[in-house]
Short mmCIF file of C-alpha atoms and ligand atoms in Angstrom, two decimals:
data_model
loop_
_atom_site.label_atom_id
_atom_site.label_comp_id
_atom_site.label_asym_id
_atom_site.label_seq_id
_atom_site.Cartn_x
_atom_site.Cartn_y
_atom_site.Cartn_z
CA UNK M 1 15.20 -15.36 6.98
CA UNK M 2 18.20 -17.20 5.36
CA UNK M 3 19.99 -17.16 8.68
CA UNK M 4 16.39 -18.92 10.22
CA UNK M 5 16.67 -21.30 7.17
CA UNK M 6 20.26 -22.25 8.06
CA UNK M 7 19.62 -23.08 11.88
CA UNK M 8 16.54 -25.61 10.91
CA UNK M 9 18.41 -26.94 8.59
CA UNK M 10 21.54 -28.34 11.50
CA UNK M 11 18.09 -28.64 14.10
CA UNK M 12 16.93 -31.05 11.91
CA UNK M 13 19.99 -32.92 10.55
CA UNK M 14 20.92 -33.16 14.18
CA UNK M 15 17.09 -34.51 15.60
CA UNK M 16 17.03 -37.83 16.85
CA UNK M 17 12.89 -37.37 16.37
CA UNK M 18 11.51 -35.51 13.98
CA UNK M 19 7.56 -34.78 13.42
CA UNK M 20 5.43 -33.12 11.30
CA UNK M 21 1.36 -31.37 12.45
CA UNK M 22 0.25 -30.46 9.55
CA UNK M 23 -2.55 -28.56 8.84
CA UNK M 24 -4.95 -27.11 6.10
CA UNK M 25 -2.34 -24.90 5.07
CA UNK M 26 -0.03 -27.43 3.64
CA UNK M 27 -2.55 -28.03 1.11
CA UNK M 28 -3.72 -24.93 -0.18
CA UNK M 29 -0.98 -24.70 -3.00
CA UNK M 30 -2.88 -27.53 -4.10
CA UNK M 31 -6.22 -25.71 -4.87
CA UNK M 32 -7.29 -27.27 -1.52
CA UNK M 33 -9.35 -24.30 0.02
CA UNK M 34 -8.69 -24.16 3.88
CA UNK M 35 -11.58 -23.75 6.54
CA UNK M 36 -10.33 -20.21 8.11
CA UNK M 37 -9.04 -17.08 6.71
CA UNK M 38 -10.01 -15.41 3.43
CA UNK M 39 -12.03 -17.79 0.63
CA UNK M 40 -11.82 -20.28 3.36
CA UNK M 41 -14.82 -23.22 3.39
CA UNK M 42 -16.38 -21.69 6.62
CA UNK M 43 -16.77 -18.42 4.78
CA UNK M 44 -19.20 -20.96 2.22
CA UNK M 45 -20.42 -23.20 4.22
CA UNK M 46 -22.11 -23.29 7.90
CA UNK M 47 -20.04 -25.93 9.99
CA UNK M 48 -23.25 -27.71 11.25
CA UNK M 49 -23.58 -29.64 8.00
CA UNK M 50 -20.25 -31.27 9.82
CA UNK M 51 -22.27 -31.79 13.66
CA UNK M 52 -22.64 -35.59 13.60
CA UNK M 53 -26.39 -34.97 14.88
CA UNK M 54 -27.38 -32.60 12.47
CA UNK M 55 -26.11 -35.09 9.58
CA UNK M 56 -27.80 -38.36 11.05
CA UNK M 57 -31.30 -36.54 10.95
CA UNK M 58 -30.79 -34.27 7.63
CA UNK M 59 -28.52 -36.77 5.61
CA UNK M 60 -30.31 -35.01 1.97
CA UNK M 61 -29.02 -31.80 3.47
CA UNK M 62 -25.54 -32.45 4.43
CA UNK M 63 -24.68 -34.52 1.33
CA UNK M 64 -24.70 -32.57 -1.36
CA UNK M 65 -22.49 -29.67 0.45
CA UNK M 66 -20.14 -31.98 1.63
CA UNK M 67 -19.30 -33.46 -1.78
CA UNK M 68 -19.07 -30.05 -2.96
CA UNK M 69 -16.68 -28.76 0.15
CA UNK M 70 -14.39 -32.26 -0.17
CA UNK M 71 -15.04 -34.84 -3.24
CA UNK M 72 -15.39 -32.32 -5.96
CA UNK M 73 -12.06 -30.86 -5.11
CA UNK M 74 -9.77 -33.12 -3.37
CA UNK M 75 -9.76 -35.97 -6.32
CA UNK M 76 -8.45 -33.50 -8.59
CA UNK M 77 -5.78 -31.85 -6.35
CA UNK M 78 -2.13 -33.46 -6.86
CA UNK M 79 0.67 -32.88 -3.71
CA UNK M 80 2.60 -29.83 -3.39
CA UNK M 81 5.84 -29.02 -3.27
CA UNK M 82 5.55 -28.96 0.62
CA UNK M 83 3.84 -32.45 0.77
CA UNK M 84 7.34 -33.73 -1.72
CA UNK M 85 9.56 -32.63 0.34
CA UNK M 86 8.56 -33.88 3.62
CA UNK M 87 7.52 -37.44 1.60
CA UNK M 88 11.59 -36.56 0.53
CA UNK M 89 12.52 -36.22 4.56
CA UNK M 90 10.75 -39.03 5.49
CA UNK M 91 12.79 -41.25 3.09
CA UNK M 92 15.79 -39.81 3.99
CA UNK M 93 15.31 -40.96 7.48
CA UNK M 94 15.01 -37.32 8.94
CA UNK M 95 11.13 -37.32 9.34
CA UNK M 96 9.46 -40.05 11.73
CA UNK M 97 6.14 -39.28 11.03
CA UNK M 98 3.68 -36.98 9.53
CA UNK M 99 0.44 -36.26 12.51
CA UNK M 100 -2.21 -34.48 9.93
CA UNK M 101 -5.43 -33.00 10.73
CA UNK M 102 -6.36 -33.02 6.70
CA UNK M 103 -8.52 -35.69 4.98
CA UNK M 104 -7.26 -34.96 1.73
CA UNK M 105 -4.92 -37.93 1.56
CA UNK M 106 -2.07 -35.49 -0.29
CA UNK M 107 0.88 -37.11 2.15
CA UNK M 108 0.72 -40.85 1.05
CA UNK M 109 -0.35 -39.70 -2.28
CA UNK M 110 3.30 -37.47 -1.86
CA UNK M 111 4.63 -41.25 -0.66
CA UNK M 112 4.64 -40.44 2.96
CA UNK M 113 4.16 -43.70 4.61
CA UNK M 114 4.12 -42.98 8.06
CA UNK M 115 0.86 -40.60 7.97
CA UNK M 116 -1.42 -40.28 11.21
CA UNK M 117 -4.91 -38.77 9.93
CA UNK M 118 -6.22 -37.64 13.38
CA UNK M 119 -9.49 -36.57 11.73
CA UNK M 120 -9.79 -39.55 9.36
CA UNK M 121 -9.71 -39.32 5.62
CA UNK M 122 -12.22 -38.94 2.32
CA UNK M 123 -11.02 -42.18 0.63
CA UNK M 124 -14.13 -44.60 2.30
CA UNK M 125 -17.31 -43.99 3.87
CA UNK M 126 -18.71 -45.93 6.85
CA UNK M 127 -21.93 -47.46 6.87
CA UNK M 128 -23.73 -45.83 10.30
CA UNK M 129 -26.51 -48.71 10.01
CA UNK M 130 -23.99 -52.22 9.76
CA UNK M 131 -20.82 -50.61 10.47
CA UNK M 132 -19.33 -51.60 6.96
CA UNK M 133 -16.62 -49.61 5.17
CA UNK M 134 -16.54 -48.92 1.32
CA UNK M 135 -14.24 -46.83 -1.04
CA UNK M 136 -16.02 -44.10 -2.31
CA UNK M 137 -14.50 -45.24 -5.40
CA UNK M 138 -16.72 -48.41 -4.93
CA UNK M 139 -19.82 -46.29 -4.33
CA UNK M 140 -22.22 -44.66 -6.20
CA UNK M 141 -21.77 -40.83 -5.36
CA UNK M 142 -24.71 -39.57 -7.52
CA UNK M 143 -26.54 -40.36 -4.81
CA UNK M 144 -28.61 -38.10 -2.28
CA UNK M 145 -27.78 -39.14 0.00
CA UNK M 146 -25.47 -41.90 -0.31
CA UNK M 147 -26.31 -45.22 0.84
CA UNK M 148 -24.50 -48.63 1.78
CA UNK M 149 -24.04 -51.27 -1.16
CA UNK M 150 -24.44 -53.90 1.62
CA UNK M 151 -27.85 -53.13 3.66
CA UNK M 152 -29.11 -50.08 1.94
CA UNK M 153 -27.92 -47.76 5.03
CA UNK M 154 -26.80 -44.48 5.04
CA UNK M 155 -23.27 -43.84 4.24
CA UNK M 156 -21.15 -41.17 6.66
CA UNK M 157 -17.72 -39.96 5.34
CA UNK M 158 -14.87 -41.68 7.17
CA UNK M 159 -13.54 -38.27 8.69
CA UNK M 160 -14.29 -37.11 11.98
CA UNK M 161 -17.69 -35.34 12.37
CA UNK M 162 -17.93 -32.45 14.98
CA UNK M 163 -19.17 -34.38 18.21
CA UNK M 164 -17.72 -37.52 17.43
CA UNK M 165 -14.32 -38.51 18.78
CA UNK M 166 -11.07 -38.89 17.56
CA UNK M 167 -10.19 -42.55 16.38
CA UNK M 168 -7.94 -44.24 19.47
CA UNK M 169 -5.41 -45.63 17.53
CA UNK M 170 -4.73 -42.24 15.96
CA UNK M 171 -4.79 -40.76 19.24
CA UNK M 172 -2.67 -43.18 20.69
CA UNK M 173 0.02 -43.17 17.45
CA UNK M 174 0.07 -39.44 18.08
CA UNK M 175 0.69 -38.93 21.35
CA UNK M 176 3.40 -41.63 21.18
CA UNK M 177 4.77 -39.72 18.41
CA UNK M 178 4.45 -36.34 19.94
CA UNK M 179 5.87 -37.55 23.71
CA UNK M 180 9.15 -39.16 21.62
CA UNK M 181 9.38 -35.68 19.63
CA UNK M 182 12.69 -33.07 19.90
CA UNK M 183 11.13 -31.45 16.83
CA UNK M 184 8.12 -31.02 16.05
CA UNK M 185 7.38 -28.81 12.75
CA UNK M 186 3.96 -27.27 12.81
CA UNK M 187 2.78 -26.20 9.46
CA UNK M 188 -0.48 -24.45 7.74
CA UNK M 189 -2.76 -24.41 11.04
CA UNK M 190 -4.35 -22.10 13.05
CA UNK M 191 -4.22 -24.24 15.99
CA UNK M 192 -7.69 -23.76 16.87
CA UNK M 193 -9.75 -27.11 16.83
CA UNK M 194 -8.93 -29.65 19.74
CA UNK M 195 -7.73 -32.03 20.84
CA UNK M 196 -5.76 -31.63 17.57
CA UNK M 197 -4.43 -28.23 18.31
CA UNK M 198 -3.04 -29.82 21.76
CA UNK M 199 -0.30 -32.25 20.60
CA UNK M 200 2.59 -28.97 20.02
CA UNK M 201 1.88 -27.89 23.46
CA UNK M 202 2.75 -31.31 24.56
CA UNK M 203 5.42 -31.60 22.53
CA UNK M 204 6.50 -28.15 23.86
CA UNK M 205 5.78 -29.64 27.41
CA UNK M 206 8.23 -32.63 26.53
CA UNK M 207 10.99 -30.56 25.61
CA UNK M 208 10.63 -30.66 21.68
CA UNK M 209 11.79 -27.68 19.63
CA UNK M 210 8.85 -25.69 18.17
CA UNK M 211 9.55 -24.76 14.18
CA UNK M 212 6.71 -23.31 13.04
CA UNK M 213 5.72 -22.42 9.20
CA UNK M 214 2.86 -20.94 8.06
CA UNK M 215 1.57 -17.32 6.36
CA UNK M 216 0.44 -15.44 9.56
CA UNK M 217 0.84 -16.28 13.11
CA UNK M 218 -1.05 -18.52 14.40
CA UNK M 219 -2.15 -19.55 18.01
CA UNK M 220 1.30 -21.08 18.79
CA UNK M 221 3.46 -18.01 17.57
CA UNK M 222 4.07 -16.31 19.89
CA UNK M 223 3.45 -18.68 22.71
CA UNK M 224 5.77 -22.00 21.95
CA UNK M 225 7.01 -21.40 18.63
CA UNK M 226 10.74 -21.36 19.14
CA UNK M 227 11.65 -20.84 15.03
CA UNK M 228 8.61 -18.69 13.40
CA UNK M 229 9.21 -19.45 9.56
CA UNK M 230 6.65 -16.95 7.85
CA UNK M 231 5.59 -17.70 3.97
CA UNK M 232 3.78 -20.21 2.02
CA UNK M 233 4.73 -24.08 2.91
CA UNK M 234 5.36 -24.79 -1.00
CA UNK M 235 8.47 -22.03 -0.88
CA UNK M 236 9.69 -22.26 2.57
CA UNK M 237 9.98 -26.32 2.25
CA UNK M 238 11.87 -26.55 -0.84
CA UNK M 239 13.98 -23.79 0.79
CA UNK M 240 15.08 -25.79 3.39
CA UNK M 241 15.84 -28.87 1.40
CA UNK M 242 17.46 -26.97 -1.45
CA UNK M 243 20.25 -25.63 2.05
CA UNK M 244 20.61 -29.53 3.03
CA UNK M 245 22.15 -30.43 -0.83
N1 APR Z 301 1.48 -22.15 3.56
C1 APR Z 301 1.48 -22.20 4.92
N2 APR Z 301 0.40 -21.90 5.69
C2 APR Z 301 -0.72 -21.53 5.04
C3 APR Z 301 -0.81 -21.44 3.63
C4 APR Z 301 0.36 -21.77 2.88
N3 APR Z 301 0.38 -21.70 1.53
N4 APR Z 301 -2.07 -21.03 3.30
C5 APR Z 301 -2.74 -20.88 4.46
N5 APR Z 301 -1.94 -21.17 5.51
C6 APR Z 301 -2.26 -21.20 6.94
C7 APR Z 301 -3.21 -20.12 7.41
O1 APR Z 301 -2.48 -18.95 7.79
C8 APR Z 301 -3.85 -20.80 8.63
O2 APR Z 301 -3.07 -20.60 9.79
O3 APR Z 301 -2.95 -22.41 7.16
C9 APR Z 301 -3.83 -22.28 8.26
C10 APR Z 301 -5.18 -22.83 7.87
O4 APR Z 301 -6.00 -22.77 9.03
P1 APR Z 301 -7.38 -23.55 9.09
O5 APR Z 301 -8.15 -23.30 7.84
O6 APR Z 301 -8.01 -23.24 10.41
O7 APR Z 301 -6.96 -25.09 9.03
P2 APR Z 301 -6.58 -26.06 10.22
O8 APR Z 301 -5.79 -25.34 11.27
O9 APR Z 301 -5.98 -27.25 9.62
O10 APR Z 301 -8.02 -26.43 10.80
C11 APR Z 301 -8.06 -27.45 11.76
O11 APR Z 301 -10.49 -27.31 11.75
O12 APR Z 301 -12.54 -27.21 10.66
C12 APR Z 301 -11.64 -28.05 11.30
O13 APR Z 301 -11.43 -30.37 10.96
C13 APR Z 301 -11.13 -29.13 10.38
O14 APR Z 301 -8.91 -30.16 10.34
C14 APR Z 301 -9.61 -28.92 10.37
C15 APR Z 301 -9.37 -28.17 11.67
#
């Protein structure tokens, strides 16, 4: 593994393009539970309480589940580790940008600026009757379910439902991103939910190198990943930085 370490350290002082996909992984060291594997929040909770349709006709349903599978836990949860080092990267000019598929908002709060959040984010809601926006810090979260302080409306989480489509200017950001890429370092995801778990096959496709990090294999292992680093983010990260002092 050392030997791995050692040749992703000169791949990436050497990139002209670094990028991060992060996944659900990258925050588990954080007491962020991810969706798949053992414990995960599908294990808890049926994933129709996230179908768009299902939560515009049973709102009182959805709500309370989905404050329990994101609000109670994310405000707590601090960054990683993981998250410092590639906020670390990114200010040392070796990390372009970060392409995440989490909501948790752990990357800026690690002081990544350059953060795509291709599924959106938990820090506002989005009013599905006038189209306003409020921070759920600005909204009253007792309620069931949550309605907008400007017409009464009800209030959807500003994160990408199942059904609805990804926003375009993360989709455009990304792809840019991904298409400029000669490394692209996929970490914590199964690479199972699309169009997400399509941007490392076109990095792949554009000639990017493939370093991969997460506990198991995933769905890119042992198809595109060129460097398989196995282990937890929060140890393998640090790892790597500690080779580049
Ligand atoms: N370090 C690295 N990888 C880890 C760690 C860790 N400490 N803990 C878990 N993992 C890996 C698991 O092995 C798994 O491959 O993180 C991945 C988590 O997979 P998922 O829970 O499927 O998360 P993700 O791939 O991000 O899911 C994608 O699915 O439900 C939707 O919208 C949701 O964004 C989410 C999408």
């Amino acid at each position: 593994m050392q030997n791995k370490l050692k040749d992703v350290v000169n791949i990436l002082q050497q990139a002209r393009h670094t990028v991060a996909f992060t996944g659900a992984g990258i925050s588990a060291e954080s007491g962020i539970p991810t969706f798949r594997g053992k414990g995960g929040i599908w294990d808890k909770y049926d994933p129709i309480i996230l179908e768009i349709d299902y939560f515009k006709k049973n709102p009182d349903k959805a709500w309370p589940h989905i404050k329990d599978m994101f609000y109670n836990v994310i405000d707590k949860a601090q960054p990683n580790p993981a998250h410092k080092v590639l906020a670390q990267w990114e200010q040392q000019g070796l990390l372009k940008a970060i392409i995440t598929q989490n909501i948790d908002n752990l990357h800026q709060k690690a002081g990544n600026k350059n953060v795509i959040e291709y599924h959106g984010n938990t820090r506002d809601l989005i009013c599905l009757n006038c189209g306003k926006i409020t921070p759920v810090k600005q909204t009253d979260m007792t309620q069931n379910p949550v309605t907008c302080p400007h017409c009464g409306g009800l209030l959807k989480p500003d994160f990408v439902f199942f059904g609805e489509s990804i926003p375009l200017e993360a989709q455009q950001q990304s792809l840019w991103h991904t298409q400029s890429s000669d490394v692209y370092l996929v970490i914590g995801t199964t690479g199972i939910i699309m169009p997400a778990s399509l941007l490392p096959y076109e990095a792949k496709k554009n000639g990017a190198t493939i370093i991969e990090i997460n506990l198991t294999p995933s769905n890119y292992t042992n198809t595109i990943t060129d460097i398989f680093l196995q282990g937890k983010a929060g140890d393998i990260l640090p790892g790597l930085q500690k080779l580049m002092n």
